[in-house]
mmCIF file of C-alpha atoms in Angstrom:
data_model
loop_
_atom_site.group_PDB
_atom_site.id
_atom_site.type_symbol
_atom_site.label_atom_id
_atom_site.label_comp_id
_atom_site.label_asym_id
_atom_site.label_seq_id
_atom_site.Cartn_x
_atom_site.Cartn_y
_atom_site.Cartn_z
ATOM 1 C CA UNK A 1 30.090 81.132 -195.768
ATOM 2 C CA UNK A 2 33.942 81.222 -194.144
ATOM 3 C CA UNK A 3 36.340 79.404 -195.876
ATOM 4 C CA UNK A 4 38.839 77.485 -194.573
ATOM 5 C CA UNK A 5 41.995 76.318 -196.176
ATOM 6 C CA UNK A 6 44.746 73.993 -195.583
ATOM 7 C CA UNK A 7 47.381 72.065 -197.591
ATOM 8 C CA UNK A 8 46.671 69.323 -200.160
ATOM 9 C CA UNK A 9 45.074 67.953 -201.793
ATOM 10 C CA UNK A 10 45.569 64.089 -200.773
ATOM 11 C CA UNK A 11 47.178 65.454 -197.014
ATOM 12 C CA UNK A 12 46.852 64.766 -193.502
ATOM 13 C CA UNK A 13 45.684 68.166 -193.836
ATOM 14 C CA UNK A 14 42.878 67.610 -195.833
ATOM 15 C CA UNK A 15 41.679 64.466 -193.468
ATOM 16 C CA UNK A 16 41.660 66.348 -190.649
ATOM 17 C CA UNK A 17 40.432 69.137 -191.443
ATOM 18 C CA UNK A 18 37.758 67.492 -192.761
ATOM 19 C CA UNK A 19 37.120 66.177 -189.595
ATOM 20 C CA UNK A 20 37.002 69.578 -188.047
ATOM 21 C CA UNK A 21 34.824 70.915 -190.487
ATOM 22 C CA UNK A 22 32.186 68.482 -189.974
ATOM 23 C CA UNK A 23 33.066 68.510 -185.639
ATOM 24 C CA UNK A 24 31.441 71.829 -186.233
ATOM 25 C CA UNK A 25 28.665 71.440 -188.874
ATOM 26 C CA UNK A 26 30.688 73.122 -191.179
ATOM 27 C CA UNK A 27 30.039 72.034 -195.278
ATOM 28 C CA UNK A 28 32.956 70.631 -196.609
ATOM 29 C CA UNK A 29 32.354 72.793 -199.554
ATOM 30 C CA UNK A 30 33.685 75.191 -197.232
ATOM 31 C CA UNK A 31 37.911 73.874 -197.616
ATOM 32 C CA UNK A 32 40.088 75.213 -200.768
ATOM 33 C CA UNK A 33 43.482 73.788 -200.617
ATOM 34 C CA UNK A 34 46.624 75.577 -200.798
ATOM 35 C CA UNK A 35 50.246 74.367 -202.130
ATOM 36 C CA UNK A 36 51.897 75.589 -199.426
ATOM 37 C CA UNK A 37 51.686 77.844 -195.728
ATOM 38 C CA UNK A 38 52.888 80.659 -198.065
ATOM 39 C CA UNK A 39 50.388 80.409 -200.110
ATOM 40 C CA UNK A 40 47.693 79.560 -197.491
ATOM 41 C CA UNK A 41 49.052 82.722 -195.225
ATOM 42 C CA UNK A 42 48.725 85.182 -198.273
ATOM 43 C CA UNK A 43 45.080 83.760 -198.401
ATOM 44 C CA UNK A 44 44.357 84.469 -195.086
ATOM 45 C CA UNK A 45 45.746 88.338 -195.900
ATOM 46 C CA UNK A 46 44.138 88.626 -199.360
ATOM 47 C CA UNK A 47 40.652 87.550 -197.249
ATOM 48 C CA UNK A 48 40.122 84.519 -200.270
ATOM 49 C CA UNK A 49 40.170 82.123 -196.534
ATOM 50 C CA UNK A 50 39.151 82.779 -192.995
ATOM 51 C CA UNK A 51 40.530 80.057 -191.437
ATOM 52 C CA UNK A 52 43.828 78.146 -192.148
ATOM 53 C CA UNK A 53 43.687 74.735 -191.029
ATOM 54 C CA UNK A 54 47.825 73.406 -189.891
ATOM 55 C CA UNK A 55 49.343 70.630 -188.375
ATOM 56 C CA UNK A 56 51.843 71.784 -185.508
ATOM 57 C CA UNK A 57 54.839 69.492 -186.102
ATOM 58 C CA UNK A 58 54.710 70.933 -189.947
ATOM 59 C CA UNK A 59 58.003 72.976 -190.633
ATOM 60 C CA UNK A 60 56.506 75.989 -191.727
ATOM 61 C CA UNK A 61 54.563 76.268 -188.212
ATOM 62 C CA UNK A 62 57.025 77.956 -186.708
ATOM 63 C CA UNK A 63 57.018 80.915 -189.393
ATOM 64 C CA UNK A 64 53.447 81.153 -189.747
ATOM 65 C CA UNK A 65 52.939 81.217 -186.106
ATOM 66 C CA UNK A 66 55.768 84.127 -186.258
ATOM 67 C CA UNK A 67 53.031 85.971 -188.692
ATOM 68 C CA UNK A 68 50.986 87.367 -185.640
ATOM 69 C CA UNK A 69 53.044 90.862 -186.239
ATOM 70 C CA UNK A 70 51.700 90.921 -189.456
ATOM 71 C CA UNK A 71 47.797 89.969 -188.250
ATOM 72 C CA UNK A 72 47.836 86.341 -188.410
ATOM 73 C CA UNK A 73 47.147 84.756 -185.060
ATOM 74 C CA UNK A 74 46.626 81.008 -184.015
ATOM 75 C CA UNK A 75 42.493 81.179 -183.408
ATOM 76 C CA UNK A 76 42.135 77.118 -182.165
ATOM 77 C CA UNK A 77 43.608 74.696 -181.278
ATOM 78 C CA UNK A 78 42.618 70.902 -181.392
ATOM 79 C CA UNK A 79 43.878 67.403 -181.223
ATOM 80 C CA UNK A 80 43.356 64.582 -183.888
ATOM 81 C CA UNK A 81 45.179 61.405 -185.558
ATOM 82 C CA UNK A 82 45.764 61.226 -188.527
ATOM 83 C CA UNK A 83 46.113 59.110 -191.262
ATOM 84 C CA UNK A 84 48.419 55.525 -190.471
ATOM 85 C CA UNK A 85 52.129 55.486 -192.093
ATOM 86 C CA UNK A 86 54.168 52.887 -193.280
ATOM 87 C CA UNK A 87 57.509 52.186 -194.203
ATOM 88 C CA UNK A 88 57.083 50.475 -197.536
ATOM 89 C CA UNK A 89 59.896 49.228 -200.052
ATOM 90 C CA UNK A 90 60.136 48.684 -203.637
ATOM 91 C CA UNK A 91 59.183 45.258 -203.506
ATOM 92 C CA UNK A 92 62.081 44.199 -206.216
ATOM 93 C CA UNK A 93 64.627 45.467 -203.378
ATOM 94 C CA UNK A 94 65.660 42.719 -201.481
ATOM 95 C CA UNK A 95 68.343 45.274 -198.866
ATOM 96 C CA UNK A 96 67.140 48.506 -199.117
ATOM 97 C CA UNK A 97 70.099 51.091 -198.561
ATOM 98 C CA UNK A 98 67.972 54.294 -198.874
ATOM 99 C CA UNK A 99 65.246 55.585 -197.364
ATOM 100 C CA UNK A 100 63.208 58.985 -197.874
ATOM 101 C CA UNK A 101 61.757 60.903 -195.017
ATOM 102 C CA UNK A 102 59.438 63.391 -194.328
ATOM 103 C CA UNK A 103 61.719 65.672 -191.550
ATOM 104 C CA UNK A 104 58.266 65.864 -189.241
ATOM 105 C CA UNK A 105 57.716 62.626 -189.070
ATOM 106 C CA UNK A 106 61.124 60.942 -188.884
ATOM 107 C CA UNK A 107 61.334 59.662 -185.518
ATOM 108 C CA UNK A 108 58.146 58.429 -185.716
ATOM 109 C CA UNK A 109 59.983 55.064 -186.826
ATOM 110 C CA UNK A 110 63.468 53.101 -186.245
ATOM 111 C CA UNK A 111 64.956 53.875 -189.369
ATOM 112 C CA UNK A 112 68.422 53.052 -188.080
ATOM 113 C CA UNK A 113 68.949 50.302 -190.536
ATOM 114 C CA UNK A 114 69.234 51.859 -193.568
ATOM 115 C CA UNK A 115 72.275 53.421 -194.388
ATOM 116 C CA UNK A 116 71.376 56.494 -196.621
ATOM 117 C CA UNK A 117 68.323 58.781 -195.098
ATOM 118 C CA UNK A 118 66.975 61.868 -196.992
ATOM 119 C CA UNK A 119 65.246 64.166 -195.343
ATOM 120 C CA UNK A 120 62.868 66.445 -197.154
ATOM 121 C CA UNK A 121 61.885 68.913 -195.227
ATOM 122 C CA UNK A 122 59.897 70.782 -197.303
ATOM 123 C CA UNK A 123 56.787 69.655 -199.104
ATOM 124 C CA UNK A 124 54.687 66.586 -197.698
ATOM 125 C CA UNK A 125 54.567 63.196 -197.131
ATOM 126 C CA UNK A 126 52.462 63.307 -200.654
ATOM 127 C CA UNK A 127 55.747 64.769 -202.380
ATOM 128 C CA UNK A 128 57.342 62.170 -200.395
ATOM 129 C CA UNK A 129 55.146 58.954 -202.078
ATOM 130 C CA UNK A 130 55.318 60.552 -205.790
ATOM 131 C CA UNK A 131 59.422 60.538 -204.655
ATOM 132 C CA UNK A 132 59.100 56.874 -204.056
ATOM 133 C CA UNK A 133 57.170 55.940 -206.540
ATOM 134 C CA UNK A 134 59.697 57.078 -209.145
ATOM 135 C CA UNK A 135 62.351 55.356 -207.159
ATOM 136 C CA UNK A 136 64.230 58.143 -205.936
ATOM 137 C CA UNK A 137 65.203 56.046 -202.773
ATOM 138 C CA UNK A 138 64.570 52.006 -201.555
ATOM 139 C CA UNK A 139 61.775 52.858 -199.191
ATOM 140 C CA UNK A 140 60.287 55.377 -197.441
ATOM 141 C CA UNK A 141 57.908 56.598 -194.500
ATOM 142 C CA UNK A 142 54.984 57.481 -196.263
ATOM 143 C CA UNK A 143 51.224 57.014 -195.824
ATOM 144 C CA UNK A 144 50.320 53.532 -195.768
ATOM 145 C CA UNK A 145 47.434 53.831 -198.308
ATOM 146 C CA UNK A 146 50.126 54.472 -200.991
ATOM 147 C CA UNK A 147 50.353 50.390 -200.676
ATOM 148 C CA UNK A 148 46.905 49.910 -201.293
ATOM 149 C CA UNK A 149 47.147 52.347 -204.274
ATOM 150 C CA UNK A 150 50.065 49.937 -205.823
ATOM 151 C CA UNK A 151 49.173 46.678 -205.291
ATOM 152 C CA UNK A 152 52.299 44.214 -205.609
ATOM 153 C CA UNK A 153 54.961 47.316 -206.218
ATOM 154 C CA UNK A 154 55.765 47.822 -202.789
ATOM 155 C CA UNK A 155 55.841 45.529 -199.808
ATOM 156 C CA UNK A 156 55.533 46.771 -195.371
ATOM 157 C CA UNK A 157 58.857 46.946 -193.745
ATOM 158 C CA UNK A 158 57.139 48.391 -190.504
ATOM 159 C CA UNK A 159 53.286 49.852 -190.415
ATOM 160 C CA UNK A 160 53.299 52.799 -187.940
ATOM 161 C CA UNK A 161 50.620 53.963 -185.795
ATOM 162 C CA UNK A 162 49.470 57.468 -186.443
ATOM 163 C CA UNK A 163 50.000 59.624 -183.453
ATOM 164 C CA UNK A 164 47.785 61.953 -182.203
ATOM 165 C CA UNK A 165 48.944 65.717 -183.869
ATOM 166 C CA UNK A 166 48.449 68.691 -182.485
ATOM 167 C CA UNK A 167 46.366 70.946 -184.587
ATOM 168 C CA UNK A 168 46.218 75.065 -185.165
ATOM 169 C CA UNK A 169 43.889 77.197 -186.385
ATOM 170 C CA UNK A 170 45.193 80.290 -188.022
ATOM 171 C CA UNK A 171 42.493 83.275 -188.849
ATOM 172 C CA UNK A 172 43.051 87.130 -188.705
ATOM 173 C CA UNK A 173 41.840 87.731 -184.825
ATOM 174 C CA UNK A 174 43.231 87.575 -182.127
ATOM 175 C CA UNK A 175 42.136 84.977 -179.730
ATOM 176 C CA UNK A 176 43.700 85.071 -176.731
ATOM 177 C CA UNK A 177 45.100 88.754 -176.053
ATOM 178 C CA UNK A 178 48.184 89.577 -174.066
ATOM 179 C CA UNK A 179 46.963 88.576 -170.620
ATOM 180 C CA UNK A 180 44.205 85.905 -171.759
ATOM 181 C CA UNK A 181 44.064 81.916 -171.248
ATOM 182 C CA UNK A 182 42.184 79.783 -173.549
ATOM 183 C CA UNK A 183 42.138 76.008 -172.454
ATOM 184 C CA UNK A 184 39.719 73.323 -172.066
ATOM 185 C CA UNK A 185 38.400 72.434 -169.002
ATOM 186 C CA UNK A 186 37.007 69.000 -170.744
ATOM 187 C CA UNK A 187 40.705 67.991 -171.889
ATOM 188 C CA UNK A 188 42.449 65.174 -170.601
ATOM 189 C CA UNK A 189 44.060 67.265 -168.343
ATOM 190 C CA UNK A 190 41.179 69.322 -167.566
ATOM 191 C CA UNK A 191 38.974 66.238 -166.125
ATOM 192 C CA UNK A 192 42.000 64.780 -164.424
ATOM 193 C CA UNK A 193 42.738 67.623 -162.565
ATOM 194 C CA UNK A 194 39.549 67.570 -160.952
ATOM 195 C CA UNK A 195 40.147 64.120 -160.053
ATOM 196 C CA UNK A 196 42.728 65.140 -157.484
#
């Protein structure tokens, strides 16, 4: 069986690759989580994954992609939401002054109004939540579920929709080669183009 890993648990990550897994009949036996792209990366080289499973606005995608000198290529691609954000508040704050954000998804929200913003660019929006929960800042853009998790200790400054990520596949061949293409003719842009 190939193994695929990504980060988590509790992730985007996980929920999409998930999804992926099952898109292609795969058992979801089949995803280990890693604590980080080092740590996934070194799986991928140690053969303990296949497949690693990463979100392409993550900051480590950059360096990972960079691997393919060391025999780590991007093997897929795909798109998929994931899960919906919020910007929730500890609910005895009545004028919240900080706010903690997870540097990928910062602009995914006006966050212009408060006055302190801490960017974490490391980690996940996960490490992000736990950060809120023990009050290390007012509010922060985190997954909206964290809400639902802590009924009454937080209230919704702003619920924001989950965009649709761009997804990569990581694994130790080569998909494309130097002078290949790989697209898909039943993308968006694919059927459109055929329109015209």
């Amino acid at each position: 069986m190939r193994r695929f890993v990504t980060l988590g648990p509790g992730t985007n990550h996980e929920v999409v690759a998930r999804r992926y897994l099952d898109f292609h009949g795969v058992e979801p036996s089949a995803l280990v989580f890693a604590p980080s792209s080092s740590a996934a990366v070194a799986m991928l080289r140690a053969e303990e994954a296949d497949w690693y499973i990463l979100c392409a606005v993550h900051p480590s995608t950059p360096e990972v992609v960079g691997q393919f000198h060391r025999g780590i290529y991007v093997a897929d691609t795909f798109i998929a939401p994931s899960k919906p954000l919020a910007i929730l508040t500890q609910a005895d704050v009545l004028q919240p002054r900080s706010i903690g954000l997870f540097t990928p998804v910062a602009g995914y929200a006006d966050v212009s109004a408060w006055a302190e913003q801490v960017m974490i660019g490391d980690g996940s929006l996960v490490e992000v939540g736990a950060a809120l929960l023990e009050r290390a800042f007012d509010s922060a853009l985190v997954y909206a579920e964290l809400a639902e998790q802590h009924p009454g200790r937080f209230r919704v400054d702003a619920a924001v929709e989950s965009p649709d990520d761009a997804w990569l596949v990581m694994g130790r061949v080569r998909a494309a080669g130097r002078d290949g293409l790989i697209a898909c003719r039943e993308s968006l842009v694919g059927r459109k183009a055929l329109l015209f």
